[in-house]
mmCIF file of C-alpha atoms in Angstrom:
data_model
loop_
_atom_site.group_PDB
_atom_site.id
_atom_site.type_symbol
_atom_site.label_atom_id
_atom_site.label_comp_id
_atom_site.label_asym_id
_atom_site.label_seq_id
_atom_site.Cartn_x
_atom_site.Cartn_y
_atom_site.Cartn_z
ATOM 1 C CA UNK A 500 -14.997 149.591 -125.377
ATOM 2 C CA UNK A 501 -14.532 148.597 -128.925
ATOM 3 C CA UNK A 502 -17.519 149.182 -131.277
ATOM 4 C CA UNK A 503 -18.146 146.374 -133.675
ATOM 5 C CA UNK A 504 -18.575 146.883 -137.356
ATOM 6 C CA UNK A 505 -21.998 145.853 -138.744
ATOM 7 C CA UNK A 506 -22.603 144.687 -142.288
ATOM 8 C CA UNK A 507 -25.818 144.065 -144.264
ATOM 9 C CA UNK A 508 -26.413 140.366 -145.000
ATOM 10 C CA UNK A 509 -30.127 140.554 -146.248
ATOM 11 C CA UNK A 510 -32.473 143.227 -147.645
ATOM 12 C CA UNK A 511 -36.224 143.069 -148.225
ATOM 13 C CA UNK A 512 -39.348 145.253 -148.368
ATOM 14 C CA UNK A 513 -41.267 142.461 -146.711
ATOM 15 C CA UNK A 514 -41.118 142.306 -142.862
ATOM 16 C CA UNK A 515 -42.128 138.672 -142.916
ATOM 17 C CA UNK A 516 -39.182 137.790 -145.173
ATOM 18 C CA UNK A 517 -36.947 139.651 -142.788
ATOM 19 C CA UNK A 518 -38.341 137.939 -139.753
ATOM 20 C CA UNK A 519 -37.915 134.491 -141.350
ATOM 21 C CA UNK A 520 -34.246 135.191 -142.085
ATOM 22 C CA UNK A 521 -33.696 136.763 -138.581
ATOM 23 C CA UNK A 522 -35.224 133.752 -136.818
ATOM 24 C CA UNK A 523 -32.704 131.429 -138.673
ATOM 25 C CA UNK A 524 -29.789 133.673 -137.607
ATOM 26 C CA UNK A 525 -31.193 133.850 -133.945
ATOM 27 C CA UNK A 526 -31.359 129.986 -133.937
ATOM 28 C CA UNK A 527 -27.621 129.876 -134.963
ATOM 29 C CA UNK A 528 -26.867 132.388 -132.065
ATOM 30 C CA UNK A 529 -25.965 135.088 -134.550
ATOM 31 C CA UNK A 530 -27.019 138.485 -133.168
ATOM 32 C CA UNK A 531 -28.714 140.564 -135.886
ATOM 33 C CA UNK A 532 -29.983 144.120 -136.168
ATOM 34 C CA UNK A 533 -32.668 145.823 -138.238
ATOM 35 C CA UNK A 534 -32.050 148.969 -140.132
ATOM 36 C CA UNK A 535 -35.057 150.238 -141.933
ATOM 37 C CA UNK A 536 -33.747 153.767 -142.728
ATOM 38 C CA UNK A 537 -31.762 152.618 -145.763
ATOM 39 C CA UNK A 538 -31.851 154.992 -148.693
ATOM 40 C CA UNK A 539 -29.603 154.931 -151.696
ATOM 41 C CA UNK A 540 -29.722 156.064 -155.407
ATOM 42 C CA UNK A 541 -31.474 152.800 -156.133
ATOM 43 C CA UNK A 542 -34.422 153.322 -153.804
ATOM 44 C CA UNK A 543 -37.210 155.927 -153.821
ATOM 45 C CA UNK A 544 -38.101 158.120 -150.846
ATOM 46 C CA UNK A 545 -41.303 155.952 -150.417
ATOM 47 C CA UNK A 546 -39.385 152.675 -150.421
ATOM 48 C CA UNK A 547 -39.463 150.799 -147.167
ATOM 49 C CA UNK A 548 -36.281 148.612 -147.587
ATOM 50 C CA UNK A 549 -35.242 146.875 -144.436
ATOM 51 C CA UNK A 550 -31.694 145.680 -143.942
ATOM 52 C CA UNK A 551 -30.821 142.863 -141.659
ATOM 53 C CA UNK A 552 -27.340 143.410 -140.378
ATOM 54 C CA UNK A 553 -24.871 141.370 -138.382
ATOM 55 C CA UNK A 554 -21.431 141.938 -136.796
ATOM 56 C CA UNK A 555 -18.605 141.685 -139.255
ATOM 57 C CA UNK A 556 -17.164 138.665 -137.470
ATOM 58 C CA UNK A 557 -20.493 136.770 -138.080
ATOM 59 C CA UNK A 558 -20.797 137.790 -141.703
ATOM 60 C CA UNK A 559 -19.659 134.689 -143.386
ATOM 61 C CA UNK A 560 -21.605 132.239 -141.172
ATOM 62 C CA UNK A 561 -24.774 134.443 -141.637
ATOM 63 C CA UNK A 562 -24.429 134.136 -145.424
ATOM 64 C CA UNK A 563 -24.050 130.401 -145.275
ATOM 65 C CA UNK A 564 -27.196 130.199 -143.195
ATOM 66 C CA UNK A 565 -29.227 132.575 -145.425
ATOM 67 C CA UNK A 566 -28.047 130.716 -148.525
ATOM 68 C CA UNK A 567 -29.120 127.413 -147.089
ATOM 69 C CA UNK A 568 -32.467 128.751 -146.034
ATOM 70 C CA UNK A 569 -33.193 130.211 -149.484
ATOM 71 C CA UNK A 570 -32.363 126.931 -151.190
ATOM 72 C CA UNK A 571 -34.730 124.999 -148.910
ATOM 73 C CA UNK A 572 -37.462 127.584 -148.677
ATOM 74 C CA UNK A 573 -40.662 127.684 -150.749
ATOM 75 C CA UNK A 574 -40.535 131.482 -150.715
ATOM 76 C CA UNK A 575 -39.400 133.487 -153.645
ATOM 77 C CA UNK A 576 -36.552 135.243 -152.072
ATOM 78 C CA UNK A 577 -34.416 135.240 -155.097
ATOM 79 C CA UNK A 578 -35.721 138.821 -155.990
ATOM 80 C CA UNK A 579 -33.572 140.039 -153.050
ATOM 81 C CA UNK A 580 -30.445 138.593 -154.443
ATOM 82 C CA UNK A 581 -29.693 141.158 -157.085
ATOM 83 C CA UNK A 582 -25.884 141.013 -156.961
#
């Protein structure tokens, strides 16, 4: 059985933001996974950053859905787009 590669498509410290984005991906039939053990040199040991991940084959579709959601949303999700 071949293992799928998962990539991060959205990060937040807010579980409610993650759930909103995850529900949009679910509605588009994109399977997503949560990873809340993410640590890097940009986070502190007390940070609770949650990553929403999808299979690599769904990455581009997921980004389009997330971008459209952020544009139409009243939420201030732009703080999560630090690229």
